[in-house]
CSV table of C-alpha atoms in Angstrom, one decimal:
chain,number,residue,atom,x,y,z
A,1,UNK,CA,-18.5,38.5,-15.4
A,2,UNK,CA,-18.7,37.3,-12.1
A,3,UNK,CA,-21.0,34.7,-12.5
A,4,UNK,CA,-18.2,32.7,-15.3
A,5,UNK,CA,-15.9,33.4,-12.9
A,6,UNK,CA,-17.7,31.1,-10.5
A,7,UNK,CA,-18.6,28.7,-13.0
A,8,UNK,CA,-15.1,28.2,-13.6
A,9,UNK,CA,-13.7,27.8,-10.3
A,10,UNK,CA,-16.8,25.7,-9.7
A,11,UNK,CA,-16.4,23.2,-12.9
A,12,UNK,CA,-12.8,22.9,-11.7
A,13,UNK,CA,-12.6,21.3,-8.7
A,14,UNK,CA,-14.6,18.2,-10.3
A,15,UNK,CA,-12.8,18.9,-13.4
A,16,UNK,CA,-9.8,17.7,-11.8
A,17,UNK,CA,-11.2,15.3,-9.7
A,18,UNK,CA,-12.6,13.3,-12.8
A,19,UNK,CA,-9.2,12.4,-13.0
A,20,UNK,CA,-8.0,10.2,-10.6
A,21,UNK,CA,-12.0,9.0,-10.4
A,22,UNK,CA,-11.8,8.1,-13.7
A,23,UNK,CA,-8.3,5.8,-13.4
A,24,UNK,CA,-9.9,4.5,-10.5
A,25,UNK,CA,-12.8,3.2,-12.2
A,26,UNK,CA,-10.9,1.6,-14.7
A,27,UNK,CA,-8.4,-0.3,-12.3
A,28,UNK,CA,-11.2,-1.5,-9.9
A,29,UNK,CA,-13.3,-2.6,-12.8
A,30,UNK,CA,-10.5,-4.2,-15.0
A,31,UNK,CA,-9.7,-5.7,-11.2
A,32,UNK,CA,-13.2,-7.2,-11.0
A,33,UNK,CA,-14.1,-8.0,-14.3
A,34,UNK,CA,-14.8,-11.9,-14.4
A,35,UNK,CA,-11.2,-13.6,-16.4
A,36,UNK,CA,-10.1,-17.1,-17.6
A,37,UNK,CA,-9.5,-18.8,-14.5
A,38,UNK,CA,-5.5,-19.4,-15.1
A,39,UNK,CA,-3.1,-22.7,-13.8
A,40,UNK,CA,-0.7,-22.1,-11.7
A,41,UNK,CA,2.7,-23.0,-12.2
A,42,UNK,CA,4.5,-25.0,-9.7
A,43,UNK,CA,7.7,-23.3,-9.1
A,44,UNK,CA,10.5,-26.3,-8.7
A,45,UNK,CA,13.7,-23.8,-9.1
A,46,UNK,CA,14.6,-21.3,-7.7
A,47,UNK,CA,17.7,-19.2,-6.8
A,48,UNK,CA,18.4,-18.3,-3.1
A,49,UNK,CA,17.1,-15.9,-1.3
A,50,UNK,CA,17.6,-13.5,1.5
A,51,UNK,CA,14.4,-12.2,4.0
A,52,UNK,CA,15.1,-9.4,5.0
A,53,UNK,CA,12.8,-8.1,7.9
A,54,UNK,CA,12.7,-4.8,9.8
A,55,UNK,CA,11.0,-4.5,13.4
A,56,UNK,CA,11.4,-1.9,15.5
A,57,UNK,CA,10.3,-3.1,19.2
A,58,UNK,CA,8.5,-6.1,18.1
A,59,UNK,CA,9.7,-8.6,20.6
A,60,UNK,CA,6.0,-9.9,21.4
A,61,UNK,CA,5.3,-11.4,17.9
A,62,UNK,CA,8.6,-11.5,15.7
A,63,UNK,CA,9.1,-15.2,16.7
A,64,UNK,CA,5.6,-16.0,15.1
A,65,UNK,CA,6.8,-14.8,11.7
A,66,UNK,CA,10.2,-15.7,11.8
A,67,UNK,CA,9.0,-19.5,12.5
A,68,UNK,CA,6.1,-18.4,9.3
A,69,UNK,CA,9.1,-17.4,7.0
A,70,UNK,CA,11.2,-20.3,7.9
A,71,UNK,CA,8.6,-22.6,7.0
A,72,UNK,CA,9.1,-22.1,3.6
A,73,UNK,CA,12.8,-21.2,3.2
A,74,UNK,CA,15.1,-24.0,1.2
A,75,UNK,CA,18.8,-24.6,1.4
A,76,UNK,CA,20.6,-21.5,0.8
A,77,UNK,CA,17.8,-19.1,1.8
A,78,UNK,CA,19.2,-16.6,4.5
A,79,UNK,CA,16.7,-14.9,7.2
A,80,UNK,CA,18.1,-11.1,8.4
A,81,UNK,CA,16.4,-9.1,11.0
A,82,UNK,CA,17.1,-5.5,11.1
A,83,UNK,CA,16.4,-4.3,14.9
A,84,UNK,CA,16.0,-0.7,14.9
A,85,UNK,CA,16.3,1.3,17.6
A,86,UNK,CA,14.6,-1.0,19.7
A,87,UNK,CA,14.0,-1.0,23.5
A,88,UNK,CA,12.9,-4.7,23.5
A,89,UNK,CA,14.5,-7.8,23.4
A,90,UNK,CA,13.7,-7.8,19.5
A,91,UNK,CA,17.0,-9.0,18.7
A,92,UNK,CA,17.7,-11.6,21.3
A,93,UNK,CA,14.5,-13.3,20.0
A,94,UNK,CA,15.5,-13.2,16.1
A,95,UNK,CA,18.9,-15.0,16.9
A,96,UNK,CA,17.1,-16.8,19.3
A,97,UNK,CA,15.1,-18.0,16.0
A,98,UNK,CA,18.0,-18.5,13.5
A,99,UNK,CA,18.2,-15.4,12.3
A,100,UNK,CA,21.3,-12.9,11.2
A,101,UNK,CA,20.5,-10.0,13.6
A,102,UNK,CA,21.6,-6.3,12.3
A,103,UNK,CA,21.1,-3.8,15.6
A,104,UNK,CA,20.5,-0.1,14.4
A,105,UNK,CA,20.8,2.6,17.0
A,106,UNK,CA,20.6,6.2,15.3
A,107,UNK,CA,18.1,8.2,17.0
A,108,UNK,CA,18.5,11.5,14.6
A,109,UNK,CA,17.8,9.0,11.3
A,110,UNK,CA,14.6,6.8,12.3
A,111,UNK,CA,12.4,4.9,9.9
A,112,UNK,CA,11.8,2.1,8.0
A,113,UNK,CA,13.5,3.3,5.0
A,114,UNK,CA,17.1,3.4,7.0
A,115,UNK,CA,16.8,0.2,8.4
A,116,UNK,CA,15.9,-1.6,5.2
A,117,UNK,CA,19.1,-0.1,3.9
A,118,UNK,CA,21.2,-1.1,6.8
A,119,UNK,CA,19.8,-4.7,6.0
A,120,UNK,CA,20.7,-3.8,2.2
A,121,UNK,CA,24.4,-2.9,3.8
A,122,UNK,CA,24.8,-5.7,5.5
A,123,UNK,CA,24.0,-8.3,2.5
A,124,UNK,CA,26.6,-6.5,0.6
A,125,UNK,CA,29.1,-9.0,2.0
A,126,UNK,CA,28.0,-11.9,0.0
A,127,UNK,CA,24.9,-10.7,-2.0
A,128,UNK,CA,22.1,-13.2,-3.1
A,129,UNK,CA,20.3,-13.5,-6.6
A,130,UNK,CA,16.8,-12.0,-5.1
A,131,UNK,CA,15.6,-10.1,-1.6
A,132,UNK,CA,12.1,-10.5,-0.4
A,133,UNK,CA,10.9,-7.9,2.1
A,134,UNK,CA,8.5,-9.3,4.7
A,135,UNK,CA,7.5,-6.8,7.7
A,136,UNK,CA,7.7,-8.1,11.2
A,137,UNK,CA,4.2,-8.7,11.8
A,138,UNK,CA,3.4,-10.2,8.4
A,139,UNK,CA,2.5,-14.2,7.7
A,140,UNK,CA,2.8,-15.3,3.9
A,141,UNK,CA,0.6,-17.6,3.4
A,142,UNK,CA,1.4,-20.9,1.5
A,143,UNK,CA,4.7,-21.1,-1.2
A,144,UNK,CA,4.4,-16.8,-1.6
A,145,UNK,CA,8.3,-17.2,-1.1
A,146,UNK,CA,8.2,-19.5,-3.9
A,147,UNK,CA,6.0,-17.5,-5.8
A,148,UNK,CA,7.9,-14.0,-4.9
A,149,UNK,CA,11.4,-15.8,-5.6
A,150,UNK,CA,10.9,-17.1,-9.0
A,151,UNK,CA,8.7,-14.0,-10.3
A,152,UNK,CA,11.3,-11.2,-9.5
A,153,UNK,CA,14.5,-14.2,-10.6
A,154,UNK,CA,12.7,-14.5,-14.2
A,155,UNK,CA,11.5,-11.3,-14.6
A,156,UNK,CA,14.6,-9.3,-13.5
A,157,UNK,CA,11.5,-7.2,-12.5
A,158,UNK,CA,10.5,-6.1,-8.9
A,159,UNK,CA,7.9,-7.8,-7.8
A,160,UNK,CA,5.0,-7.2,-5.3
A,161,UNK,CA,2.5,-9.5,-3.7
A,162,UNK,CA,-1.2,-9.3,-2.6
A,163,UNK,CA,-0.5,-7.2,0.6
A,164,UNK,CA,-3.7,-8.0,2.7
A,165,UNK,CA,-4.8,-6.5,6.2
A,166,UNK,CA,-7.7,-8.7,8.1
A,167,UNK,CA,-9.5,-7.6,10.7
A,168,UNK,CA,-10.3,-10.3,13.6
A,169,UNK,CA,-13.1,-12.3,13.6
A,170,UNK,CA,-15.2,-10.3,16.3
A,171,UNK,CA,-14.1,-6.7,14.8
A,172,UNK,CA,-17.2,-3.8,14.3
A,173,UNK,CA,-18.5,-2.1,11.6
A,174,UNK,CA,-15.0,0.2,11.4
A,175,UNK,CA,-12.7,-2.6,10.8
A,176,UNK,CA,-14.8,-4.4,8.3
A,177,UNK,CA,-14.8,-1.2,5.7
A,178,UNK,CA,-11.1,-0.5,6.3
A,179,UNK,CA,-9.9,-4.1,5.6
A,180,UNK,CA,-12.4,-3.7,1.8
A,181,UNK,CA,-10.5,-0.5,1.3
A,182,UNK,CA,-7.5,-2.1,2.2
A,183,UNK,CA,-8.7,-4.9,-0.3
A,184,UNK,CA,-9.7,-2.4,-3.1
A,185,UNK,CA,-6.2,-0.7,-2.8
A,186,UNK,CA,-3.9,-3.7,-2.5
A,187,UNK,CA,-5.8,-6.4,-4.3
A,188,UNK,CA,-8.6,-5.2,-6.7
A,189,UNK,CA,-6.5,-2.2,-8.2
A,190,UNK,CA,-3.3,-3.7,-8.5
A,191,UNK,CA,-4.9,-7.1,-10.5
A,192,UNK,CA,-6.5,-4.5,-12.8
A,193,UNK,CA,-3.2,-2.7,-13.7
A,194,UNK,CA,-2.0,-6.1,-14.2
A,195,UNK,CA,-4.8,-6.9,-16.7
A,196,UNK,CA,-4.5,-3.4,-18.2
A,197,UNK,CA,-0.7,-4.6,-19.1
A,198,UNK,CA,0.6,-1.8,-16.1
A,199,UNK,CA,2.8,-2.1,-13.3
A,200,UNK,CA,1.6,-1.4,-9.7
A,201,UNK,CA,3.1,0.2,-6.7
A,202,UNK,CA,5.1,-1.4,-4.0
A,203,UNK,CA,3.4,-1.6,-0.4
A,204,UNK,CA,6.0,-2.1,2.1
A,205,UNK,CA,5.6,-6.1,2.7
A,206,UNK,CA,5.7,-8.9,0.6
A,207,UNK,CA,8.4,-7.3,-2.1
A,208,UNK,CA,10.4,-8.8,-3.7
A,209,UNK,CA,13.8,-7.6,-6.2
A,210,UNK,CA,16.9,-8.8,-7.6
A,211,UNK,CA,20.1,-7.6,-6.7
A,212,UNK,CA,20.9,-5.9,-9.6
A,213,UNK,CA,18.3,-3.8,-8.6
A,214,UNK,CA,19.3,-3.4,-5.0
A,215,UNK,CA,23.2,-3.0,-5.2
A,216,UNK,CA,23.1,1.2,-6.0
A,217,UNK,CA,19.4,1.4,-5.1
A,218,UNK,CA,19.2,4.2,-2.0
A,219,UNK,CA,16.5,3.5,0.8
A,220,UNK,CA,17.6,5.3,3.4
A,221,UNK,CA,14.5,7.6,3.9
A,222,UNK,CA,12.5,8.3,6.8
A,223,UNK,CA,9.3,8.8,4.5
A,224,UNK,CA,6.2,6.6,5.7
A,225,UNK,CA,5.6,5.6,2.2
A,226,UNK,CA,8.9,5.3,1.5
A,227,UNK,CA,7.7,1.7,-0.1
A,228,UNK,CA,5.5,4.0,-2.5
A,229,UNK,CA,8.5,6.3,-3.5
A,230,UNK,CA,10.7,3.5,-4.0
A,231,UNK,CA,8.4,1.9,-6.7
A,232,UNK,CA,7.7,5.0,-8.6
A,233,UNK,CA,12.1,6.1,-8.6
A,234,UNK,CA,12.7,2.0,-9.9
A,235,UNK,CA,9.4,3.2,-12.6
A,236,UNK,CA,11.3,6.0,-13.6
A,237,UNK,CA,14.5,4.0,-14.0
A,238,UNK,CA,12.9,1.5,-16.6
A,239,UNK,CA,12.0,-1.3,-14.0
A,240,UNK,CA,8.4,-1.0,-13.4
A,241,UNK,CA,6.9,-3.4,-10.5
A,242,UNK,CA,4.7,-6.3,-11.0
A,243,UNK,CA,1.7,-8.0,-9.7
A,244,UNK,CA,2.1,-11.5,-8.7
A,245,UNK,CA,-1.6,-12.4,-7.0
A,246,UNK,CA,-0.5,-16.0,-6.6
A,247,UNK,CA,1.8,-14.7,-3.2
A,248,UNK,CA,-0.5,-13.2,-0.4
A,249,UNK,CA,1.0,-11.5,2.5
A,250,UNK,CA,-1.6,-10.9,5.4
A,251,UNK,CA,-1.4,-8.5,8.6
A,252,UNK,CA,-4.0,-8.3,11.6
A,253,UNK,CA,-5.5,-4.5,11.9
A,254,UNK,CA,-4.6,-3.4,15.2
A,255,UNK,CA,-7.3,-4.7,18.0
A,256,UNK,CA,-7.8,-0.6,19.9
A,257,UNK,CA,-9.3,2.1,18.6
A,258,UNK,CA,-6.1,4.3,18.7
A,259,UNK,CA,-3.8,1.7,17.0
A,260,UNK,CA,-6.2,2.0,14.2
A,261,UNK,CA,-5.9,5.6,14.6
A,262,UNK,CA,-2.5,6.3,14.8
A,263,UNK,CA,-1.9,3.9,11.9
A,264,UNK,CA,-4.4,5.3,9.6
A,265,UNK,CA,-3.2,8.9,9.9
A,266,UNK,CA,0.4,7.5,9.7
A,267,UNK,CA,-0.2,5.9,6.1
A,268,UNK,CA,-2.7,8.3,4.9
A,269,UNK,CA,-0.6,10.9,5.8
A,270,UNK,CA,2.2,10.0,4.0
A,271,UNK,CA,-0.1,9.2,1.2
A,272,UNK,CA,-1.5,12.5,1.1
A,273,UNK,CA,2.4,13.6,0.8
A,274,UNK,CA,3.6,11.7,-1.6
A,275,UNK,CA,0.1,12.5,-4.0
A,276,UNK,CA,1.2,15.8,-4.1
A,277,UNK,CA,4.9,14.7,-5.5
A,278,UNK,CA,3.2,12.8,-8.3
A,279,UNK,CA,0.7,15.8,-8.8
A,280,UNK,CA,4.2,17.8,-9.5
A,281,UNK,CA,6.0,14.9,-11.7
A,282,UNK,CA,2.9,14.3,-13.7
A,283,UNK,CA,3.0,18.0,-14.8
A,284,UNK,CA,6.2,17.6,-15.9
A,285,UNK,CA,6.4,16.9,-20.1
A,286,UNK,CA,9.0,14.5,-19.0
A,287,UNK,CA,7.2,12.2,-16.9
A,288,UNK,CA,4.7,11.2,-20.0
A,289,UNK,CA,7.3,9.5,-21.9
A,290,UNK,CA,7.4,6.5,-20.0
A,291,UNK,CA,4.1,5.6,-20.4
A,292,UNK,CA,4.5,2.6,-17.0
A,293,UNK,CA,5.9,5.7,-14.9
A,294,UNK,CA,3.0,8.1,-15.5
A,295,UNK,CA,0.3,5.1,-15.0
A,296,UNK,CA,2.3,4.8,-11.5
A,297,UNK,CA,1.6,8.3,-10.9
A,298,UNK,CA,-1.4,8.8,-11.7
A,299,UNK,CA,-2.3,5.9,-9.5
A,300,UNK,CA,-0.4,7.6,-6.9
A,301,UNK,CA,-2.8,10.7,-7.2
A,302,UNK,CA,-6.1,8.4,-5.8
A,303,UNK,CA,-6.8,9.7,-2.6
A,304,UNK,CA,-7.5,7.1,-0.1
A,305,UNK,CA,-11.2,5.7,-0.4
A,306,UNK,CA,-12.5,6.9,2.7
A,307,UNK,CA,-11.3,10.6,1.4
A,308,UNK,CA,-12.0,9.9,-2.3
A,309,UNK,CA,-15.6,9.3,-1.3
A,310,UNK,CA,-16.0,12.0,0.8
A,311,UNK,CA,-14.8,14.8,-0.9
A,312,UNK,CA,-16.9,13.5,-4.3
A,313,UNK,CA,-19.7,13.4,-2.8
A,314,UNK,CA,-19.3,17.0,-0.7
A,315,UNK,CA,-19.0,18.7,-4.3
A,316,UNK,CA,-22.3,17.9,-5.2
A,317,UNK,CA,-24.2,19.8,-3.1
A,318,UNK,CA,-22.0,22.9,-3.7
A,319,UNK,CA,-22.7,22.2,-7.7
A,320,UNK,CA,-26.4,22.0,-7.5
A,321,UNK,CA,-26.6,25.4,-5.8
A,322,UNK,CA,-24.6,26.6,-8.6
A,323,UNK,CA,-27.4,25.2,-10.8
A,324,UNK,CA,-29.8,26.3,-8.8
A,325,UNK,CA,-28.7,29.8,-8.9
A,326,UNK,CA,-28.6,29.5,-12.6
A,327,UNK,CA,-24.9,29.8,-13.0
A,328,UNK,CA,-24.5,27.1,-14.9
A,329,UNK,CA,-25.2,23.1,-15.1
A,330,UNK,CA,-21.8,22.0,-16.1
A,331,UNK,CA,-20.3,21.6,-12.5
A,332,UNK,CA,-23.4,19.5,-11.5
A,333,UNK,CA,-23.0,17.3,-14.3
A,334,UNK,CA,-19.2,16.5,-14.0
A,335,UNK,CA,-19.8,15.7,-10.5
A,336,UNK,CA,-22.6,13.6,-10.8
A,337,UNK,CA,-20.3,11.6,-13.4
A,338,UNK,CA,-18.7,11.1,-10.6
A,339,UNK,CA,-20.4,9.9,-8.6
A,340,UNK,CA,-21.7,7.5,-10.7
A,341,UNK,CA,-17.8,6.2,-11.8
A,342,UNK,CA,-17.0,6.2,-8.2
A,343,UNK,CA,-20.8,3.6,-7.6
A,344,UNK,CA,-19.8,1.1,-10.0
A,345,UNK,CA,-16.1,1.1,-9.3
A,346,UNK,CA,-16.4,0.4,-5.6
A,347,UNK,CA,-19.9,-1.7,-6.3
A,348,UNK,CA,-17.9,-4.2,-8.1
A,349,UNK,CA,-15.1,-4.6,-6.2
A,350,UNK,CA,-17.7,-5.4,-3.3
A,351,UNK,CA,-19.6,-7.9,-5.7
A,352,UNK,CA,-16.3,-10.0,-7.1
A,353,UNK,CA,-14.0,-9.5,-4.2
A,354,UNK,CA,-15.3,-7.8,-1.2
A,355,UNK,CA,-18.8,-9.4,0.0
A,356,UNK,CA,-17.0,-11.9,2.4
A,357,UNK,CA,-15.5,-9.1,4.0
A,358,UNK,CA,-17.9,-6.6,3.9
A,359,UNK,CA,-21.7,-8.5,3.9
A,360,UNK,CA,-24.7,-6.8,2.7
A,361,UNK,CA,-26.5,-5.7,5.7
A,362,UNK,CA,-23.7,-3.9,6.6
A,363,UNK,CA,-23.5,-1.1,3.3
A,364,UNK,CA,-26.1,1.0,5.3
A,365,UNK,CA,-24.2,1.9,7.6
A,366,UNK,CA,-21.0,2.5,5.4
A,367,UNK,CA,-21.5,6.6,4.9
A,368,UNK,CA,-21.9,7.0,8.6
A,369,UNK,CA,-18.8,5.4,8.9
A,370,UNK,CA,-17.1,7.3,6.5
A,371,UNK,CA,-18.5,10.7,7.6
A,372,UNK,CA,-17.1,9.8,11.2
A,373,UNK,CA,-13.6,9.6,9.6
A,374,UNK,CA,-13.5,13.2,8.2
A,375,UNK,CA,-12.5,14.6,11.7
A,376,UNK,CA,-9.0,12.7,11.5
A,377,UNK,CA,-8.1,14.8,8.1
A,378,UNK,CA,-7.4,18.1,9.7
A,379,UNK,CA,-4.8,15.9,11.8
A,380,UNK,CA,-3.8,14.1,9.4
A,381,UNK,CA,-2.8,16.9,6.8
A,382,UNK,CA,-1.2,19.2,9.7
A,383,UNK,CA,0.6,16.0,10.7
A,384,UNK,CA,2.1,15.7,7.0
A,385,UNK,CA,5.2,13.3,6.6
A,386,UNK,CA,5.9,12.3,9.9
A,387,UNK,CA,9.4,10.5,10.1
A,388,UNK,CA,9.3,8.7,13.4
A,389,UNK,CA,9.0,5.0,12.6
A,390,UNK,CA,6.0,4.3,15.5
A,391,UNK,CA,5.0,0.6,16.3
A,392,UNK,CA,1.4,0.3,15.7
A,393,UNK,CA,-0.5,-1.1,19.1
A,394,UNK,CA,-1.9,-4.3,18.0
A,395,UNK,CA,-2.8,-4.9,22.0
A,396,UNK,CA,-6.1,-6.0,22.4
A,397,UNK,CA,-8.1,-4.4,25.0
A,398,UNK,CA,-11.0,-6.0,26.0
């Protein structure tokens, strides 16, 4: 009696990791696997937009993306900074650079979430066709406002863009893996919902939605992945994001040790948050009728790859013992299964996107790594959804 006891408890904590192994394996390989190389179309029209771009205290490099943004803006096009709750000069520097400055103070309500809805507020005067989202220490790289514009215009879809984090040329080991997982989560997974004929989930920067989307939409939310939240309630409305590959929107990983810190257990954190809302709406009847919504969910439910691989290959040990004892074999046989989903899925998204980022010699050294990262879980779970809107430190300390 007590040993199926055990064997139950033990086959169900792979049991129910299969699951979100097993949609992983499926986006990263759909993501990887070799397609028709397609032509780009040139986008010639377009409707006029409005950038809308929050910063909080980010005086020392707003001016840099402004002038990025501006670069590709066209008669019509209006650029709005939200400054909020800054201490800086953010604001100063935005007008200084063309921009329509909105300047937040509300101490009590902090977050991105509230001032992309005081930008929302303020647009409400004379509303354009499409919004694009850019963060404030974001670059696009060449015609994404094009690319962006035109998609979520002719869609009537939101729209998100290949949201990419690069580590600096002279970054270690650390920064290397986090800018593939950063690739694998943004990039790899997102292009293999798209081929799968499912949406993806919005990340914050490089977004992209009509008004008629906007006008009644609420954002005023101090969540840290309130981006993620926002995706999944437009889902569950009927208008499901997109992937458009052909805009990429790039960040630099912050240069210190505890930027990287700080900002890892910020978004994990409210990753970690937000899974276990989807864990609740996916057992919900209700949730499977809309089959884009669920996918979203269920997307929603992959822990972070440093954690995904961690706690997969922790259960392995504690299922051959169960074997060994002579308990039972099922356990050890679900979680080598996944083990082996979780291999291929990440192997090729290394081999068709990631070895630039991530060269050969260096995979050694990748489980040390990711074994030197469990010690900011405890922090990161106690620290849960955190609402302060923190500037990460991209400083570099030399």
């Amino acid at each position: 009696m007590i040993d199926t006891a055990i064997l139950s408890v033990a086959t169900l904590l792979p049991a129910v990791l299969s699951v979100p192994i097993a949609f992983f394996f499926l986006e990263c390989v759909a993501g990887s696997w070799p397609a028709k190389r397609r032509q780009r179309v040139e986008m010639t029209i377009r409707p006029p937009v409005a950038i809308l771009v929050p910063a909080h205290n980010e005086s020392a490099g707003i001016a840099d993306t402004l002038r990025n943004i501006r670069a590709q803006m066209r008669d019509g096009d209006r650029l709005v900074v939200v400054a909020d709750n800054c201490d800086d000069d953010t604001a100063q520097v935005a007008r200084a650079e063309g921009a329509e400055v909105v300047e937040r103070a509300d101490k009590e309500r902090r977050g991105k979430g509230y001032a992309l809805d005081a930008g929302i507020q303020h647009l409400r005067q004379s509303p354009p066709r499409v919004v694009v989202f850019v963060d404030a220490d974001c670059r696009l790289a060449a015609d994404a406002l094009d690319s962006l514009a035109a998609a979520a215009f002719s869609s009537n879809r939101p729209i998100q863009a290949r949201n990419l984090q690069i580590a600096p040329t002279d970054a270690g080991l650390n920064l290397a893996v986090a800018e593939f997982a950063f690739l694998v989560k943004n990039q790899v997974r997102p292009l293999g919902l798209a081929r799968l004929g499912l949406p993806c989930l919005m990340t914050g920067t490089g977004m992209a939605l009509p008004w008629s989307l906007l006008e009644d939409a609420s954002l005023a939310s101090g969540h840290q992945v309130e981006d993620m939240k926002f995706g999944l309630d437009l889902a569950r409305a009927g208008h499901a994001p997109l992937f458009c590959p052909d805009a990429l929107v790039t960040s630099l990983f912050p240069y210190s040790k505890e930027g990287a810190d700080t900002q890892r257990q910020r978004w994990e954190g409210g990753h970690l948050s937000i899974m276990r809302y989807a864990i609740g709406r996916l057992l919900s009847p209700s949730s499977w009728t809309r089959g884009s919504y669920a996918a979203l969910l269920l997307d929603v439910t992959i822990p972070p790859l440093t954690l995904l691989v961690l706690v997969t290959l922790a259960i392995v040990p504690l299922a051959a013992i169960i074997a060994f004892l002579g308990i039972g074999l099922l356990p050890l046989v679900i979680a080598a299964a996944n083990v082996a989903l979780l291999s291929v899925a990440v192997a090729a998204s290394w081999l068709a996107h990631g070895r630039a980022v991530l060269p050969a010699r260096s995979l050694a050294q990748v489980p040390l790594y990711a074994a030197s990262k469990f010690k900011l879980y405890p922090k990161t779970l106690l620290a849960g959804n955190a609402v302060a809107w923190v500037r990460t430190d991209r400083t570099r300390h030399d």
